[in-house]
Coordinates of N, CA and C in Angstrom, one line a residue:
X1 N 33.6 13.0 -11.6 CA 33.0 11.9 -12.2 C 31.7 12.3 -12.8
X2 N 31.4 12.0 -14.0 CA 30.2 12.4 -14.6 C 29.2 11.2 -14.6
X3 N 27.9 11.6 -14.5 CA 26.9 10.6 -14.6 C 26.6 10.2 -16.0
X4 N 26.4 8.9 -16.2 CA 26.1 8.5 -17.6 C 24.7 9.0 -18.0
X5 N 24.6 9.3 -19.3 CA 23.3 9.9 -19.7 C 22.2 8.8 -19.6
X6 N 21.1 9.2 -19.1 CA 20.0 8.3 -18.9 C 19.0 8.4 -20.1
X7 N 18.7 7.3 -20.6 CA 17.7 7.2 -21.7 C 16.3 7.0 -21.1
X8 N 15.4 7.8 -21.7 CA 14.0 7.7 -21.2 C 13.4 6.3 -21.6
X9 N 12.6 5.8 -20.7 CA 11.9 4.5 -21.0 C 10.8 4.8 -22.0
X10 N 10.6 3.8 -22.8 CA 9.6 3.8 -23.8 C 8.3 3.3 -23.3
X11 N 7.1 3.6 -23.9 CA 5.9 3.0 -23.4 C 5.9 1.5 -23.5
X12 N 6.6 1.0 -24.6 CA 6.7 -0.5 -24.7 C 7.4 -1.1 -23.5
X13 N 8.5 -0.4 -23.0 CA 9.2 -1.0 -21.9 C 8.3 -1.0 -20.7
X14 N 7.5 0.0 -20.5 CA 6.5 0.0 -19.4 C 5.5 -1.1 -19.5
X15 N 5.0 -1.3 -20.7 CA 4.1 -2.4 -21.0 C 4.7 -3.7 -20.7
X16 N 5.9 -3.9 -21.1 CA 6.6 -5.2 -20.9 C 6.8 -5.4 -19.4
X17 N 7.1 -4.4 -18.7 CA 7.3 -4.5 -17.2 C 5.9 -4.8 -16.6
X18 N 4.9 -4.2 -17.0 CA 3.6 -4.4 -16.5 C 3.1 -5.8 -16.7
X19 N 3.4 -6.3 -17.9 CA 3.0 -7.7 -18.2 C 3.9 -8.8 -17.7
X20 N 4.9 -8.4 -17.0 CA 5.9 -9.4 -16.4 C 5.3 -10.2 -15.2
X21 N 5.7 -11.4 -15.0 CA 5.3 -12.2 -13.9 C 5.6 -11.5 -12.5
X22 N 6.8 -10.8 -12.5 CA 7.2 -10.1 -11.3 C 6.2 -9.0 -10.9
X23 N 5.7 -8.3 -11.9 CA 4.7 -7.2 -11.6 C 3.4 -7.8 -11.2
X24 N 3.0 -8.9 -11.8 CA 1.8 -9.6 -11.3 C 1.9 -10.0 -9.9
X25 N 3.0 -10.5 -9.5 CA 3.3 -10.9 -8.1 C 3.3 -9.7 -7.2
X26 N 3.9 -8.7 -7.6 CA 4.0 -7.4 -6.8 C 2.6 -6.9 -6.6
X27 N 1.8 -6.9 -7.6 CA 0.4 -6.4 -7.5 C -0.4 -7.3 -6.5
X28 N -0.2 -8.6 -6.7 CA -0.9 -9.6 -5.8 C -0.5 -9.4 -4.3
X29 N 0.7 -9.2 -4.1 CA 1.2 -9.0 -2.7 C 0.7 -7.7 -2.1
X30 N 0.7 -6.7 -2.9 CA 0.2 -5.4 -2.4 C -1.3 -5.5 -2.1
X31 N -2.1 -6.1 -3.0 CA -3.5 -6.2 -2.8 C -3.8 -7.1 -1.6
X32 N -3.0 -8.1 -1.4 CA -3.2 -9.1 -0.3 C -3.1 -8.3 1.1
X33 N -2.4 -7.3 1.1 CA -2.3 -6.5 2.4 C -3.3 -5.3 2.4
X34 N -3.4 -4.6 1.3 CA -4.2 -3.4 1.2 C -5.7 -3.6 1.3
X35 N -6.2 -4.6 0.6 CA -7.6 -4.8 0.6 C -8.2 -5.2 2.0
X36 N -7.6 -6.2 2.6 CA -8.2 -6.5 4.0 C -8.0 -5.4 5.0
X37 N -6.9 -4.7 4.9 CA -6.7 -3.5 5.9 C -7.6 -2.4 5.6
X38 N -7.9 -2.1 4.3 CA -8.8 -1.1 4.0 C -10.2 -1.4 4.4
X39 N -10.6 -2.6 4.2 CA -12.0 -3.1 4.6 C -12.1 -3.1 6.1
X40 N -11.1 -3.5 6.8 CA -11.1 -3.6 8.3 C -11.2 -2.1 8.8
X41 N -10.3 -1.2 8.3 CA -10.4 0.1 8.8 C -11.7 0.8 8.5
X42 N -12.2 0.7 7.3 CA -13.5 1.3 7.0 C -14.6 0.7 7.9
X43 N -14.6 -0.6 8.2 CA -15.6 -1.1 9.0 C -15.5 -0.6 10.5
X44 N -14.2 -0.4 10.9 CA -14.0 0.1 12.3 C -14.5 1.6 12.3
X45 N -14.2 2.4 11.3 CA -14.6 3.8 11.2 C -16.1 3.9 11.1
X46 N -16.7 3.0 10.3 CA -18.2 3.0 10.2 C -18.8 2.7 11.5
X47 N -18.3 1.7 12.2 CA -18.8 1.3 13.6 C -18.7 2.5 14.5
X48 N -17.6 3.2 14.5 CA -17.5 4.4 15.3 C -18.5 5.5 15.0
X49 N -18.8 5.7 13.7 CA -19.8 6.7 13.3 C -21.2 6.2 13.7
X50 N -21.5 5.0 13.5 CA -22.8 4.4 13.9 C -23.0 4.5 15.4
X51 N -22.0 4.1 16.2 CA -22.1 4.2 17.6 C -22.3 5.6 18.1
X52 N -21.6 6.6 17.4 CA -21.7 8.0 17.8 C -23.1 8.5 17.5
X53 N -23.7 7.9 16.5 CA -25.1 8.4 16.0 C -26.2 7.7 16.8
X54 N -26.1 6.4 16.9 CA -27.2 5.6 17.4 C -27.0 5.0 18.8
X55 N -25.8 5.1 19.4 CA -25.6 4.6 20.7 C -25.0 5.7 21.6
X56 N -25.7 6.8 21.7 CA -25.2 8.0 22.4 C -24.9 7.6 23.8
X57 N -25.8 6.9 24.5 CA -25.6 6.6 25.9 C -24.4 5.8 26.1
X58 N -24.1 4.8 25.2 CA -22.9 4.0 25.3 C -21.7 4.8 25.1
X59 N -21.7 5.7 24.2 CA -20.5 6.6 23.9 C -20.3 7.6 25.0
X60 N -21.4 7.9 25.8 CA -21.2 8.9 26.9 C -20.8 8.2 28.2
X61 N -20.6 6.9 28.1 CA -20.2 6.2 29.3 C -18.8 6.7 29.8
X62 N -18.8 7.2 31.1 CA -17.6 7.8 31.6 C -16.6 6.6 32.0
X63 N -15.4 6.8 31.6 CA -14.4 5.8 31.9 C -13.5 6.3 33.1
X64 N -13.1 7.5 33.0 CA -12.4 8.2 34.2 C -12.5 9.7 34.0
X65 N -12.7 10.4 35.1 CA -12.7 11.8 35.0 C -13.8 12.3 34.0
X66 N -13.3 13.2 33.1 CA -14.2 13.7 32.0 C -14.0 12.9 30.7
X67 N -13.3 11.8 30.8 CA -13.1 11.0 29.6 C -14.2 10.0 29.4
X68 N -14.8 10.0 28.3 CA -15.8 9.0 28.1 C -15.4 8.0 27.0
X69 N -16.2 7.0 26.7 CA -15.9 5.9 25.8 C -15.8 6.5 24.4
X70 N -16.6 7.5 24.0 CA -16.5 8.1 22.7 C -15.2 8.7 22.4
X71 N -14.7 9.4 23.4 CA -13.3 10.1 23.2 C -12.3 9.0 23.0
X72 N -12.3 7.9 23.8 CA -11.3 6.9 23.7 C -11.4 6.2 22.4
X73 N -12.6 5.9 21.9 CA -12.8 5.3 20.6 C -12.3 6.2 19.5
X74 N -12.6 7.5 19.6 CA -12.1 8.5 18.6 C -10.6 8.5 18.6
X75 N -10.0 8.5 19.7 CA -8.5 8.5 19.8 C -8.0 7.2 19.2
X76 N -8.8 6.1 19.4 CA -8.4 4.8 18.8 C -8.4 4.8 17.3
X77 N -9.1 5.7 16.7 CA -9.1 5.9 15.2 C -7.7 6.3 14.8
X78 N -7.1 7.3 15.6 CA -5.8 7.8 15.2 C -4.7 6.7 15.5
X79 N -4.9 6.0 16.6 CA -3.9 4.9 16.9 C -3.9 3.9 15.8
X80 N -5.2 3.5 15.4 CA -5.3 2.5 14.3 C -4.6 3.0 13.0
X81 N -4.8 4.2 12.7 CA -4.1 4.7 11.5 C -2.6 4.6 11.6
X82 N -2.0 5.0 12.7 CA -0.6 4.8 12.8 C -0.2 3.4 12.8
X83 N -1.0 2.5 13.5 CA -0.6 1.1 13.5 C -0.7 0.5 12.1
X84 N -1.7 0.8 11.3 CA -1.8 0.3 10.0 C -0.6 0.8 9.2
X85 N -0.2 2.0 9.3 CA 1.0 2.6 8.6 C 2.2 1.8 9.0
X86 N 2.5 1.5 10.2 CA 3.6 0.8 10.7 C 3.6 -0.7 10.1
X87 N 2.4 -1.3 10.2 CA 2.3 -2.6 9.6 C 2.6 -2.7 8.1
X88 N 2.1 -1.7 7.4 CA 2.4 -1.6 6.0 C 3.9 -1.4 5.7
X89 N 4.5 -0.5 6.4 CA 5.9 -0.3 6.2 C 6.7 -1.6 6.4
X90 N 6.4 -2.3 7.5 CA 7.1 -3.6 7.7 C 6.8 -4.6 6.7
X91 N 5.5 -4.7 6.3 CA 5.1 -5.7 5.3 C 5.7 -5.4 3.9
X92 N 5.7 -4.1 3.6 CA 6.3 -3.7 2.3 C 7.8 -3.9 2.3
X93 N 8.5 -3.7 3.3 CA 9.9 -3.9 3.4 C 10.3 -5.4 3.2
X94 N 9.4 -6.2 3.7 CA 9.6 -7.7 3.6 C 9.1 -8.3 2.3
X95 N 7.9 -7.9 1.8 CA 7.3 -8.6 0.8 C 7.2 -7.9 -0.6
X96 N 7.2 -6.6 -0.6 CA 7.0 -5.9 -1.9 C 8.3 -5.2 -2.4
X97 N 9.0 -4.6 -1.5 CA 10.1 -3.7 -1.8 C 11.2 -4.5 -2.6
X98 N 11.5 -5.8 -2.2 CA 12.6 -6.5 -2.9 C 12.2 -6.7 -4.4
X99 N 10.9 -7.0 -4.7 CA 10.5 -7.1 -6.0 C 10.5 -5.8 -6.8
X100 N 10.0 -4.8 -6.2 CA 10.0 -3.5 -6.9 C 11.4 -2.9 -7.1
X101 N 12.3 -3.2 -6.1 CA 13.7 -2.7 -6.3 C 14.3 -3.5 -7.5
X102 N 14.1 -4.8 -7.6 CA 14.6 -5.6 -8.7 C 14.0 -5.1 -10.0
X103 N 12.8 -4.8 -10.1 CA 12.1 -4.4 -11.3 C 12.6 -3.0 -11.7
X104 N 12.8 -2.1 -10.7 CA 13.4 -0.8 -11.0 C 14.7 -0.9 -11.6
X105 N 15.6 -1.8 -11.1 CA 16.9 -2.0 -11.6 C 16.8 -2.5 -13.1
X106 N 15.9 -3.4 -13.3 CA 15.8 -3.9 -14.7 C 15.2 -2.9 -15.6
X107 N 14.3 -2.0 -15.2 CA 13.8 -1.0 -16.0 C 14.9 0.0 -16.3
X108 N 15.7 0.4 -15.3 CA 16.8 1.4 -15.5 C 17.9 0.8 -16.5
X109 N 18.0 -0.5 -16.5 CA 19.0 -1.1 -17.4 C 18.3 -1.4 -18.7
X110 N 17.1 -1.1 -18.9 CA 16.3 -1.3 -20.1 C 16.2 -2.7 -20.5
X111 N 16.1 -3.6 -19.5 CA 16.0 -5.0 -19.8 C 14.6 -5.4 -20.2
X112 N 13.7 -4.5 -20.1 CA 12.3 -4.8 -20.6 C 12.1 -4.3 -22.0
X113 N 13.2 -3.7 -22.6 CA 13.1 -3.2 -24.0 C 12.8 -4.4 -24.9
X114 N 12.0 -4.2 -25.9 CA 11.8 -5.2 -26.9 C 13.0 -5.7 -27.6
X115 N 13.2 -7.0 -27.6 CA 14.4 -7.5 -28.3 C 14.3 -7.4 -29.8
X116 N 15.3 -7.0 -30.4 CA 15.3 -6.9 -31.9 C 15.5 -8.2 -32.5
X117 N 14.8 -8.4 -33.7 CA 14.9 -9.7 -34.4 C 16.3 -9.8 -35.0
X118 N 17.1 -10.8 -34.8 CA 18.5 -10.9 -35.2 C 18.6 -11.1 -36.8
X119 N 17.5 -11.3 -37.5 CA 17.6 -11.6 -38.9 C 18.1 -10.4 -39.7

């Protein structure tokens, strides 16, 4: 069974897709997740750096054995990264992937191609 020949998309088709209400909604949903998470993570990272620099005694607080608060907060940075990744995967699967899958199908079917004037 042979694959049908695929026609390349034109710049106009990409512009039509970009100007579509679906793409606007896709962008809005992505930003609704990405911006707050980015701000929260950067604030958390900056807090860690500032505590490491200016609150040395606090960061040296022993929690158990040779493990201090600084080490636990540093490991927390890694945990936070993985947590945000998992949250994004779940959010994306629920809120953005259905729209992007539908748009990809429409693009591949060239439904965003400019309609010719029937005159």
